[in-house]
Every structure is written in C-alpha cells, then in structure tokens.
Amino acid sequence: MAGLDTARHTKYWQRCYSSFLPSAYTANDSTRLTFAFFIVSALDLLRPSADAATAPPPSAAQRAAVRAWVLALQHPDGGFCGSPTHALRDRPARGAANLAATFFALLLLALAAGGGDGDGDLAEAGAEAQARAAFAGVERRKLLRWLRRLQRRDGSFGQVLWEGEAVGGRDMRHSYLASCIRWMLRGEGDGAEEDIDVEGMVAHIRRCQTFDGGLAEASEHESHAGYAYCGIAALYMLDRPWSSSSAAPKEAAMKAGIGCRDRLVRFLAHRQFEYLAKQEEEGDDASDDENFIESTLGELNLDDGCACVGFNGRWNKKADTCYTWWVGGTLAMLDSLDVVNAAPSQRYLVDVTQHRIGGFGKAVGSPPDIYHSYLGLAALALLGESGLKEFDMGLCCSRDTARKVELARAGLLEREEKKVFDEDGFWEAAGAPSR
C-alpha cells in the first residue's frame, strides 16, 4: 500500500478552492454551500501534513470572506439558502432555506474561525475568542422555529417549507440534518417550546428499519447504507452531550430508535467484499464484455488475506468510495467498527480509487470529484490514516471543527443572554417593570 498522497490531495483541494470548478458542476449551483464545505473542510483535515510553504493556513481575509458569504445566504424567515442564485418558482430571488444548506452553513462558519490549523490547539492567542464569535449574526431562535416547522406529525422532516408546509419527501437525510442543526444551536437550558418533537423523530427512525436490518425511507423500501448512517447519526446527535467535556451520552435515543441492533450490524458488515482486480481486468477483455465484479456480486466474500475490500450501499451493487465512510461511520457510532477489515479497506481507497492528480473517484478508473474525494478522506481519517486530523463521526468533519461549533454555540448563547439582560436593565432604569 503506497499510502495517502497528502501533497497531491492538498493541491487538488487548493485548485477547487481557488479556481472555477469544471462545467459539470454547473447543474449543482443550488448546492454551492455544500461544495464550499467539502473544499474548506478537506483542507482542514489535511492541515497537519500540509507543507506550510506551499499550503499555508487560510488568511484572516480569506476567513472573513467565507464568513461574509455564508451569512449573506441566511434567509429572513430562518435557515440558509444553498447558493446566491438559489430561487424557487414564484418566490423572491432569495429563494427558500433548506436543511442541507443550513447544516453546511453552520459548519462553514465554524471552519472560518481561527485556530486549530496545526495541532488543533484552540488555546493559542485569540483562537478561542474567534471560535466563540463564529455564530455571531446567526438568527438562532428564528432558525430553531423554522426547524420545528419542518417536522411533520409522523416525526419525519421535509427539506424546505412551501407555503408553510414541509415538503421534500421523508428522506432519512432530513432527520440527520435536523438533529445536527438542533445540537449545533440549542442550549442546555432551552425550553421545549422551541424544540423539535424528539420522541417523534426517534419513533420515525425506528419505523424505517427494514426486514434485512438496514434502514430506508420506509420499512417496505429497499435498505441503504447511506440511510443507515443518517438514521443512526441522527440518534447519535440526539444523545450527544452539549459539550465534549460532559459525561458520556446515555444512549437513550439510540436504544429507543433501533429496533434490532444485531440485524443492523449484520447488514452493514455484509456491505464489504473483496475487490478482485485481476479477475475484473480479465473480464474486461472478454468478447462478451462481461463485467466480472458485477456478474459475481452475490458470490464475493472476504477470504483470509484479501488485498482490497470495497463497500457497496445495498445488495448486488458495485463498490463505491463513499460507502467505506457511510458503512464505517455507522458502525463506529454503533461501537462495532471492529467488523470492518480496516487494512484492506484502506488499501482499496489508496490503491484503487485514489487518483494520480489527487482526490478520489467513485470507483476504479473514475475521475476525482468533490463528493467522493471528501468522503474518501473521511473514511481514511476514521480508519486512522496518518497525516489527517482526528474525525468527528457525527458531524462528518474534524474534531477541531466540532469543538469550534461547541464554542460558537456557547458564544451565541452568551451574547443572546447579554442582549436580554441589557434590554431588561434599560427598562428598569427607565422605571418600567422588567419583562
């Protein structure tokens, strides 16, 4: 195994940051915030191994530009829009806020705060103060009320509000995003009147476990590793303490939201199989153009000594870079990462889908793209690859960034409390009763 080529990956992400993306990304303009997060967060993950001379940390001006751009996408009714050009039919140019954009906006604001560039030390001069100011300008209460309106009576979440109604299916990703946003913004003492229906969310996730142990949008749909991650991560974030210094979570949501943990772990364990490069190469030369991997998926297994292990998202599908993360991250939150064949899984990423110009492709021979390149790094960070920052499996970012989110939330709550105190003090000085 040659290992992760961090220098090439850093150059790949620097190109994504400083130049126009290829024209193929044009169709995804409404999700520009998502791409921005992947790019900035990838550079953050690679920071420990980056050459300071050729890949310096982002300057104060660059951080300020990211922050100003993100805050400009905040919707007046709560939440964030995905792009400056994101608009829906018959709606103002500002468009509509959506859950994914809001999730990535908050993480980007944390990433734009100073500190944590080298060894993750937030104690350096001024770094913690910058992190505590990261959410300044975020309309917290308005956003939380918007989030609550996105939840349906059955506990599921829509993606956007359309004429006051939550729309966008009952995709498990929405539950995950809502749970993360709630954790990033709610204070420990916040009242229930501005909270989502937590029990309803947990019940909805439990109802979505399928006969084979996986999760789907509904129990009668096909199970999928991506849905499994989103459902389990939503529960994980509900159980997560407000501070990393707090006691371990009680796992109340996790216990109530998983119908059968053993079947879920079994479903995830069976997403991995040996990648047989020689046989696939021979199959490519066959006269009938048979694809060896595709035609023998039901027979592939994990023999002792297998060289490379790939993961798929559902039964009888080919291996895909991103599913090493979706499966591995889910198993890690279930305290079952030991069922993953770690070394051959790393080899699949660095020897098969790592691209020579940096980044990762979807599968062998695929060009690198932002989505798979980021989740390839995430999977390797989870599996302990050297040269990458420690990874937060719930928020899908570095632990440095997750810590900044905690500080940003604390700073926002402090400023909110001080504002109320100052207003009360003004009324008292004027001789009026305190509100």
Short mmCIF file of C-alpha atoms in Angstrom, two decimals, residues 155-157 170-180 198 200-210 213-218 223-240 251-259 264 267-268 325-327 329-331 333-334 393-394:
data_model
loop_
_atom_site.label_atom_id
_atom_site.label_comp_id
_atom_site.label_asym_id
_atom_site.label_seq_id
_atom_site.Cartn_x
_atom_site.Cartn_y
_atom_site.Cartn_z
CA GLY A 155 -41.83 12.68 13.22
CA SER A 156 -40.21 12.94 9.78
CA PHE A 157 -38.76 16.13 8.30
CA ARG A 170 -39.38 11.70 4.18
CA ASP A 171 -35.75 11.19 3.33
CA MET A 172 -33.70 9.98 6.31
CA ARG A 173 -31.08 12.60 5.44
CA HIS A 174 -33.51 15.28 6.60
CA SER A 175 -33.75 13.73 10.06
CA TYR A 176 -29.97 13.63 10.30
CA LEU A 177 -29.55 17.26 9.23
CA ALA A 178 -32.26 18.41 11.64
CA SER A 179 -30.66 16.54 14.54
CA CYS A 180 -27.24 18.08 13.82
CA VAL A 198 -37.58 14.39 19.68
CA GLY A 200 -41.47 11.66 17.20
CA MET A 201 -38.14 11.71 15.35
CA VAL A 202 -36.89 8.66 17.23
CA ALA A 203 -40.12 6.76 16.52
CA HIS A 204 -39.93 7.66 12.83
CA ILE A 205 -36.37 6.31 12.56
CA ARG A 206 -37.33 3.11 14.35
CA ARG A 207 -40.19 2.53 11.91
CA CYS A 208 -37.78 2.76 8.98
CA GLN A 209 -35.74 -0.36 9.81
CA THR A 210 -36.31 -2.99 7.12
CA GLY A 213 -31.78 -4.92 9.33
CA GLY A 214 -30.91 -1.88 7.23
CA LEU A 215 -32.71 1.47 7.15
CA ALA A 216 -34.73 3.08 4.37
CA GLU A 217 -37.20 5.92 3.87
CA ALA A 218 -39.91 3.47 4.97
CA SER A 223 -32.46 -0.62 2.70
CA HIS A 224 -29.41 1.51 2.04
CA ALA A 225 -26.13 2.16 3.89
CA GLY A 226 -26.47 5.92 3.38
CA TYR A 227 -29.88 5.90 5.07
CA ALA A 228 -28.43 3.74 7.85
CA TYR A 229 -25.74 6.35 8.54
CA CYS A 230 -28.26 9.20 8.55
CA GLY A 231 -30.68 7.43 10.86
CA ILE A 232 -28.05 6.27 13.33
CA ALA A 233 -26.21 9.62 13.24
CA ALA A 234 -29.50 11.43 13.94
CA LEU A 235 -29.95 9.31 17.06
CA TYR A 236 -26.27 9.72 17.96
CA MET A 237 -26.58 13.52 17.81
CA LEU A 238 -29.75 13.46 19.94
CA ASP A 239 -27.81 11.59 22.62
CA ARG A 240 -24.68 13.71 22.28
CA GLU A 251 -27.78 6.47 24.50
CA ALA A 252 -31.50 6.84 25.21
CA ALA A 253 -32.35 7.80 21.64
CA MET A 254 -30.05 5.14 20.19
CA LYS A 255 -31.69 2.40 22.26
CA ALA A 256 -35.22 3.56 21.50
CA GLY A 257 -34.61 4.25 17.81
CA ILE A 258 -33.08 0.93 16.73
CA GLY A 259 -35.47 -2.00 16.53
CA LEU A 264 -28.36 -3.68 11.52
CA PHE A 267 -26.49 -5.69 7.24
CA LEU A 268 -23.58 -3.24 7.43
CA TRP A 325 -17.44 6.12 5.01
CA TRP A 326 -21.21 5.55 5.21
CA VAL A 327 -20.73 2.00 6.49
CA GLY A 329 -19.07 5.77 10.22
CA THR A 330 -22.32 4.00 11.11
CA LEU A 331 -20.52 1.02 12.62
CA MET A 333 -21.34 5.02 16.20
CA LEU A 334 -22.65 1.54 16.99
CA MET A 393 -18.19 10.74 13.04
CA GLY A 394 -21.42 12.55 13.90
#
